[in-house]
Coordinates of N, CA, C and O in Angstrom, one line a residue:
M113 N 119.5 69.3 -134.4 CA 120.0 70.1 -133.2 C 119.0 70.1 -132.1 O 117.8 70.1 -132.3
S114 N 119.4 70.0 -130.9 CA 118.6 69.9 -129.7 C 118.0 71.2 -129.4 O 118.7 72.3 -129.6
L115 N 116.8 71.2 -128.8 CA 116.2 72.4 -128.3 C 117.0 72.8 -127.0 O 117.4 73.9 -126.8
T116 N 117.2 71.8 -126.2 CA 118.0 72.0 -125.0 C 118.6 70.7 -124.5 O 118.2 69.6 -125.0
E117 N 119.6 70.7 -123.7 CA 120.2 69.5 -123.1 C 120.1 69.6 -121.6 O 120.3 70.6 -121.0
L118 N 119.6 68.5 -121.0 CA 119.4 68.4 -119.6 C 120.3 67.2 -119.1 O 120.3 66.2 -119.7
T119 N 120.9 67.4 -117.9 CA 121.6 66.3 -117.3 C 121.2 66.3 -115.8 O 121.0 67.3 -115.2
A120 N 120.9 65.0 -115.4 CA 120.4 64.9 -114.0 C 120.6 63.4 -113.5 O 121.1 62.6 -114.3
T121 N 120.3 63.2 -112.3 CA 120.2 61.9 -111.7 C 118.8 61.7 -111.1 O 118.4 62.5 -110.3
S122 N 118.1 60.7 -111.6 CA 116.8 60.4 -111.1 C 116.3 59.0 -111.5 O 117.1 58.3 -112.1
R123 N 115.1 58.7 -111.0 CA 114.6 57.4 -111.4 C 114.2 57.4 -112.8 O 113.5 58.3 -113.3
V124 N 114.6 56.4 -113.6 CA 114.3 56.2 -115.0 C 113.7 54.9 -115.2 O 114.2 53.9 -114.8
T125 N 112.5 54.9 -115.9 CA 111.9 53.6 -116.3 C 112.2 53.4 -117.8 O 111.9 54.3 -118.6
V126 N 112.8 52.3 -118.1 CA 113.1 51.9 -119.5 C 112.2 50.8 -120.0 O 112.0 49.8 -119.3
F127 N 111.6 51.0 -121.2 CA 110.6 50.0 -121.6 C 110.6 50.0 -123.2 O 111.0 51.0 -123.8
P128 N 110.1 48.9 -123.8 CA 110.0 48.8 -125.2 C 108.7 49.4 -125.7 O 107.7 49.3 -125.0
L129 N 108.7 50.1 -126.8 CA 107.5 50.6 -127.4 C 107.7 50.4 -128.9 O 108.5 51.1 -129.5
D130 N 106.9 49.5 -129.5 CA 107.1 49.1 -130.9 C 108.5 48.7 -131.1 O 109.0 47.8 -130.5
N131 N 109.3 49.3 -131.9 CA 110.7 48.9 -132.2 C 111.7 49.9 -131.5 O 112.8 49.8 -131.8
L132 N 111.2 50.6 -130.5 CA 112.0 51.6 -129.8 C 112.3 51.1 -128.4 O 111.5 50.4 -127.8
T133 N 113.4 51.6 -127.8 CA 113.7 51.5 -126.4 C 113.5 52.9 -125.8 O 114.1 53.9 -126.3
V134 N 112.5 53.0 -124.9 CA 112.1 54.3 -124.4 C 112.5 54.5 -123.0 O 112.4 53.5 -122.2
A135 N 112.8 55.7 -122.6 CA 113.1 56.0 -121.2 C 112.2 57.1 -120.7 O 112.0 58.1 -121.4
Y136 N 111.6 56.9 -119.5 CA 110.7 57.9 -118.9 C 111.2 58.3 -117.6 O 111.6 57.5 -116.7
T137 N 111.3 59.6 -117.4 CA 111.6 60.2 -116.1 C 110.9 61.5 -115.9 O 110.1 61.9 -116.8
T138 N 111.0 62.1 -114.8 CA 110.4 63.4 -114.6 C 111.4 64.5 -114.3 O 112.6 64.2 -113.9
H139 N 111.0 65.7 -114.5 CA 111.9 66.8 -114.3 C 111.0 67.9 -113.7 O 109.8 68.0 -113.9
S140 N 111.6 68.8 -112.9 CA 110.9 69.8 -112.2 C 111.2 71.2 -112.8 O 112.3 71.5 -113.1
S141 N 110.1 72.0 -112.9 CA 110.3 73.3 -113.5 C 110.9 74.3 -112.5 O 111.3 75.4 -112.9
D142 N 110.9 74.0 -111.2 CA 111.4 74.9 -110.2 C 111.9 74.1 -109.0 O 112.0 72.8 -109.1
A143 N 112.3 74.7 -108.0 CA 113.0 74.1 -106.8 C 112.1 73.2 -106.0 O 112.6 72.5 -105.1
R144 N 110.8 73.3 -106.2 CA 109.9 72.5 -105.4 C 110.0 71.0 -105.6 O 109.6 70.2 -104.9
G145 N 110.5 70.6 -106.8 CA 110.7 69.2 -107.1 C 109.5 68.5 -107.4 O 109.4 67.3 -107.0
L146 N 108.5 69.1 -108.0 CA 107.2 68.4 -108.2 C 107.2 67.4 -109.4 O 106.2 66.7 -109.5
G147 N 108.2 67.4 -110.2 CA 108.2 66.5 -111.4 C 107.1 66.8 -112.4 O 106.5 65.9 -113.0
D148 N 106.8 68.1 -112.6 CA 105.7 68.5 -113.4 C 106.0 68.4 -114.9 O 105.1 68.5 -115.7
I149 N 107.2 68.1 -115.2 CA 107.6 67.8 -116.6 C 107.9 66.4 -116.9 O 108.7 65.7 -116.2
G150 N 107.1 65.8 -117.8 CA 107.4 64.4 -118.2 C 108.4 64.3 -119.3 O 108.3 65.0 -120.3
L151 N 109.4 63.6 -119.1 CA 110.5 63.4 -120.0 C 110.4 62.0 -120.6 O 110.7 61.0 -119.9
V152 N 110.0 61.9 -121.9 CA 109.9 60.6 -122.5 C 110.8 60.7 -123.7 O 110.6 61.5 -124.7
T153 N 111.8 59.8 -123.7 CA 112.9 59.9 -124.6 C 113.3 58.6 -125.2 O 113.0 57.5 -124.6
V154 N 113.9 58.6 -126.3 CA 114.3 57.3 -127.0 C 115.8 57.1 -126.6 O 116.6 58.0 -126.7
V155 N 116.1 55.8 -126.3 CA 117.5 55.5 -125.9 C 118.2 55.0 -127.2 O 118.1 53.9 -127.6
D156 N 118.7 56.0 -127.9 CA 119.4 55.7 -129.2 C 120.1 57.0 -129.7 O 119.5 58.0 -129.8
E157 N 121.3 56.8 -130.0 CA 122.1 58.0 -130.5 C 121.7 58.5 -131.9 O 122.1 59.6 -132.3
Q158 N 121.0 57.7 -132.6 CA 120.7 58.0 -134.0 C 119.3 58.6 -134.2 O 118.8 58.8 -135.3
T159 N 118.6 59.0 -133.1 CA 117.2 59.5 -133.2 C 117.1 60.8 -132.5 O 118.0 61.3 -131.8
N160 N 116.0 61.5 -132.8 CA 115.7 62.8 -132.1 C 114.4 62.7 -131.3 O 114.0 63.8 -130.8
G161 N 113.8 61.6 -131.3 CA 112.5 61.4 -130.5 C 111.3 61.7 -131.3 O 110.2 61.4 -130.8
D162 N 111.4 62.1 -132.5 CA 110.2 62.3 -133.3 C 109.4 61.0 -133.6 O 108.2 61.0 -133.9
E163 N 110.1 59.9 -133.4 CA 109.4 58.6 -133.6 C 108.3 58.4 -132.6 O 107.3 57.8 -132.9
L164 N 108.4 59.0 -131.4 CA 107.3 58.8 -130.4 C 106.0 59.5 -130.9 O 104.9 59.0 -130.7
W165 N 106.2 60.7 -131.6 CA 105.0 61.4 -132.1 C 104.4 60.7 -133.3 O 103.2 60.6 -133.4
R166 N 105.3 60.0 -134.1 CA 104.7 59.2 -135.2 C 104.0 58.0 -134.7 O 102.9 57.7 -135.2
L167 N 104.5 57.4 -133.7 CA 103.8 56.2 -133.1 C 102.4 56.7 -132.5 O 101.4 56.0 -132.7
A168 N 102.4 57.8 -131.8 CA 101.2 58.3 -131.3 C 100.1 58.5 -132.4 O 98.9 58.3 -132.2
R169 N 100.6 59.0 -133.5 CA 99.7 59.3 -134.6 C 99.3 58.0 -135.3 O 98.1 57.7 -135.5
D170 N 100.3 57.1 -135.6 CA 100.0 56.0 -136.5 C 99.5 54.8 -135.6 O 98.5 54.2 -136.0
L171 N 100.1 54.5 -134.6 CA 99.7 53.3 -133.7 C 98.6 53.7 -132.8 O 97.7 52.9 -132.5
G172 N 98.7 54.9 -132.2 CA 97.7 55.4 -131.2 C 96.5 56.0 -131.9 O 95.5 56.2 -131.2
G173 N 96.6 56.3 -133.2 CA 95.4 56.9 -133.9 C 95.1 58.3 -133.4 O 93.9 58.7 -133.4
R174 N 96.1 59.0 -133.0 CA 95.9 60.4 -132.4 C 96.3 61.4 -133.4 O 97.5 61.6 -133.6
P175 N 95.4 62.2 -134.0 CA 95.8 63.1 -135.1 C 96.3 64.5 -134.5 O 97.1 65.2 -135.1
Q176 N 95.8 64.9 -133.3 CA 96.1 66.2 -132.7 C 97.3 66.1 -131.8 O 97.5 65.1 -131.1
G177 N 98.1 67.2 -131.7 CA 99.3 67.3 -130.9 C 99.0 67.0 -129.4 O 99.7 66.3 -128.7
S178 N 97.9 67.6 -128.9 CA 97.6 67.3 -127.4 C 97.2 65.9 -127.2 O 97.6 65.3 -126.1
D179 N 96.5 65.3 -128.1 CA 96.1 63.9 -127.9 C 97.4 63.0 -128.1 O 97.5 62.0 -127.4
Q180 N 98.3 63.3 -129.0 CA 99.5 62.6 -129.1 C 100.4 62.7 -127.9 O 100.9 61.7 -127.4
A181 N 100.4 63.9 -127.3 CA 101.2 64.0 -126.0 C 100.6 63.2 -124.9 O 101.4 62.5 -124.2
R182 N 99.3 63.2 -124.8 CA 98.7 62.4 -123.8 C 98.9 60.9 -124.0 O 99.1 60.1 -123.1
W183 N 98.9 60.5 -125.3 CA 99.1 59.0 -125.6 C 100.6 58.7 -125.2 O 100.8 57.6 -124.6
I184 N 101.5 59.5 -125.5 CA 102.9 59.3 -125.1 C 103.1 59.2 -123.6 O 103.7 58.2 -123.1
L185 N 102.5 60.1 -122.9 CA 102.6 60.1 -121.4 C 101.9 58.9 -120.9 O 102.3 58.3 -119.9
T186 N 100.8 58.4 -121.5 CA 100.1 57.2 -121.0 C 100.9 56.0 -121.1 O 101.0 55.2 -120.2
Q187 N 101.6 55.9 -122.3 CA 102.5 54.7 -122.4 C 103.6 54.7 -121.4 O 103.9 53.7 -120.8
A188 N 104.2 55.9 -121.1 CA 105.3 56.0 -120.1 C 104.8 55.7 -118.7 O 105.4 54.9 -118.0
S189 N 103.7 56.3 -118.3 CA 103.2 56.1 -117.0 C 102.7 54.7 -116.7 O 102.8 54.2 -115.7
R190 N 102.1 54.1 -117.8 CA 101.7 52.7 -117.7 C 102.9 51.8 -117.5 O 102.8 50.9 -116.6
A191 N 104.0 52.0 -118.2 CA 105.2 51.2 -118.0 C 105.7 51.3 -116.6 O 106.1 50.3 -116.0
R192 N 105.7 52.5 -116.1 CA 106.2 52.7 -114.7 C 105.2 52.1 -113.7 O 105.7 51.4 -112.7
A193 N 104.0 52.2 -113.9 CA 103.0 51.7 -112.9 C 103.0 50.2 -112.8 O 102.9 49.6 -111.7
V194 N 103.2 49.5 -113.9 CA 103.1 48.0 -113.9 C 104.5 47.4 -113.4 O 104.6 46.3 -113.1
A195 N 105.5 48.2 -113.5 CA 106.9 47.8 -113.0 C 107.3 46.5 -113.7 O 108.0 45.7 -113.1
A196 N 106.9 46.3 -114.9 CA 107.3 45.1 -115.6 C 108.6 45.3 -116.4 O 109.1 44.3 -116.9
Y197 N 109.0 46.5 -116.4 CA 110.2 46.8 -117.2 C 111.3 47.3 -116.2 O 111.2 47.2 -115.0
T198 N 112.4 47.8 -116.8 CA 113.6 48.2 -116.0 C 113.3 49.5 -115.3 O 113.0 50.5 -116.0
N199 N 113.4 49.6 -114.0 CA 113.4 50.8 -113.2 C 114.8 51.0 -112.6 O 115.3 50.2 -111.8
L200 N 115.4 52.1 -113.1 CA 116.7 52.5 -112.6 C 116.6 53.5 -111.5 O 116.1 54.7 -111.8
A201 N 116.9 53.2 -110.3 CA 116.6 54.1 -109.1 C 117.3 55.4 -109.2 O 116.7 56.5 -109.0
D202 N 118.6 55.4 -109.4 CA 119.4 56.6 -109.4 C 120.2 56.7 -110.7 O 121.5 56.7 -110.6
A203 N 119.6 56.8 -111.8 CA 120.3 56.8 -113.1 C 120.8 58.2 -113.4 O 120.1 59.2 -113.3
K204 N 122.1 58.2 -113.8 CA 122.6 59.5 -114.4 C 122.3 59.5 -115.9 O 122.6 58.5 -116.5
W205 N 121.8 60.6 -116.3 CA 121.4 60.7 -117.7 C 121.6 62.1 -118.3 O 121.7 63.1 -117.6
T206 N 121.7 62.1 -119.6 CA 121.7 63.3 -120.4 C 120.7 63.2 -121.5 O 120.7 62.3 -122.3
A207 N 119.8 64.1 -121.5 CA 118.7 64.1 -122.5 C 118.9 65.3 -123.5 O 119.2 66.4 -123.0
H208 N 118.7 65.0 -124.7 CA 118.8 66.0 -125.8 C 117.3 66.2 -126.2 O 116.8 65.4 -126.9
I209 N 116.7 67.3 -125.7 CA 115.3 67.6 -125.9 C 115.1 68.2 -127.3 O 115.7 69.2 -127.6
R210 N 114.2 67.6 -128.0 CA 113.9 68.0 -129.4 C 112.6 68.8 -129.4 O 112.4 69.7 -130.1
R211 N 111.6 68.3 -128.6 CA 110.3 68.9 -128.6 C 109.8 69.1 -127.2 O 109.9 68.3 -126.3
R212 N 109.2 70.3 -127.0 CA 108.6 70.6 -125.7 C 107.1 71.0 -126.0 O 106.8 71.8 -126.8
F213 N 106.2 70.3 -125.3 CA 104.8 70.4 -125.5 C 104.1 70.8 -124.2 O 104.1 70.0 -123.3
E214 N 103.5 71.9 -124.2 CA 102.7 72.3 -123.0 C 101.3 71.8 -123.1 O 100.6 72.1 -124.1
L215 N 100.9 71.0 -122.2 CA 99.6 70.4 -122.2 C 98.5 71.4 -121.8 O 98.8 72.4 -121.1
D216 N 97.3 71.3 -122.3 CA 96.2 72.2 -122.0 C 95.7 72.1 -120.6 O 94.9 72.9 -120.1
A217 N 96.0 70.9 -120.0 CA 95.5 70.7 -118.6 C 96.5 69.6 -118.0 O 97.2 68.9 -118.8
L218 N 96.5 69.5 -116.7 CA 97.4 68.6 -116.0 C 97.0 67.2 -116.5 O 95.8 66.8 -116.6
F219 N 98.0 66.4 -116.9 CA 97.8 65.0 -117.3 C 98.9 64.1 -116.8 O 100.1 64.4 -117.0
A220 N 98.5 63.0 -116.1 CA 99.5 62.1 -115.5 C 100.4 62.9 -114.6 O 101.6 62.6 -114.6
N221 N 99.9 63.9 -114.0 CA 100.7 64.7 -113.1 C 101.7 65.6 -113.8 O 102.7 66.0 -113.2
H222 N 101.6 65.8 -115.1 CA 102.5 66.6 -115.8 C 101.8 67.8 -116.5 O 100.7 67.6 -117.0
E223 N 102.4 68.9 -116.5 CA 102.0 70.1 -117.3 C 102.7 70.2 -118.6 O 102.1 70.9 -119.5
V224 N 103.8 69.6 -118.7 CA 104.7 69.7 -119.9 C 105.2 68.3 -120.3 O 105.6 67.5 -119.4
L225 N 105.3 68.0 -121.6 CA 105.9 66.8 -122.1 C 107.1 67.2 -122.9 O 107.0 68.1 -123.7
M226 N 108.3 66.6 -122.6 CA 109.5 66.9 -123.4 C 109.9 65.5 -124.0 O 109.9 64.5 -123.3
T227 N 110.2 65.5 -125.3 CA 110.7 64.3 -126.0 C 112.0 64.6 -126.7 O 112.3 65.8 -127.0
G228 N 112.7 63.6 -126.9 CA 114.0 63.6 -127.6 C 114.8 62.3 -127.4 O 114.1 61.3 -127.5
R229 N 116.1 62.4 -127.2 CA 116.8 61.2 -127.0 C 117.6 61.3 -125.7 O 117.8 62.4 -125.2
I230 N 118.0 60.2 -125.2 CA 118.6 60.2 -123.9 C 119.8 59.2 -123.9 O 119.8 58.2 -124.6
T231 N 120.8 59.6 -123.1 CA 122.0 58.7 -122.9 C 122.0 58.4 -121.4 O 122.0 59.3 -120.6
L232 N 122.0 57.1 -121.1 CA 122.1 56.6 -119.7 C 123.5 56.2 -119.4 O 124.1 55.4 -120.1
E233 N 124.1 56.8 -118.4 CA 125.4 56.5 -118.0 C 125.5 55.2 -117.2 O 124.6 55.0 -116.4
N234 N 126.5 54.4 -117.5 CA 126.7 53.1 -116.8 C 125.5 52.2 -116.8 O 125.3 51.4 -115.8
H235 N 124.8 52.2 -117.8 CA 123.7 51.2 -117.9 C 123.6 50.6 -119.3 O 123.8 51.2 -120.3

């Protein structure tokens, strides 16, 4: 069961990570539109996003939750920065958020990381 469901239209970066297809976008906690929430989700109807945390632990060697969250955000922001993967400028999406993690300090311009699964419309 999802913690929450979000639907929006925004720029989404889609990239491979190990055996997953991952989508990264941002969301804002208020009307200022700062993108302070990093949304890193798996593009798969059969998952809940916990695989990202397992990869951070196993592949990234990060035992602590805050280190795992930073590792996940690093993979996502790196994929967007190099623009080697798919960037969808105005993608309509629905995310089923399974985990919300508040970072202890601003990281990659995010205060919060949300993970789960995403459905991309018309892509």
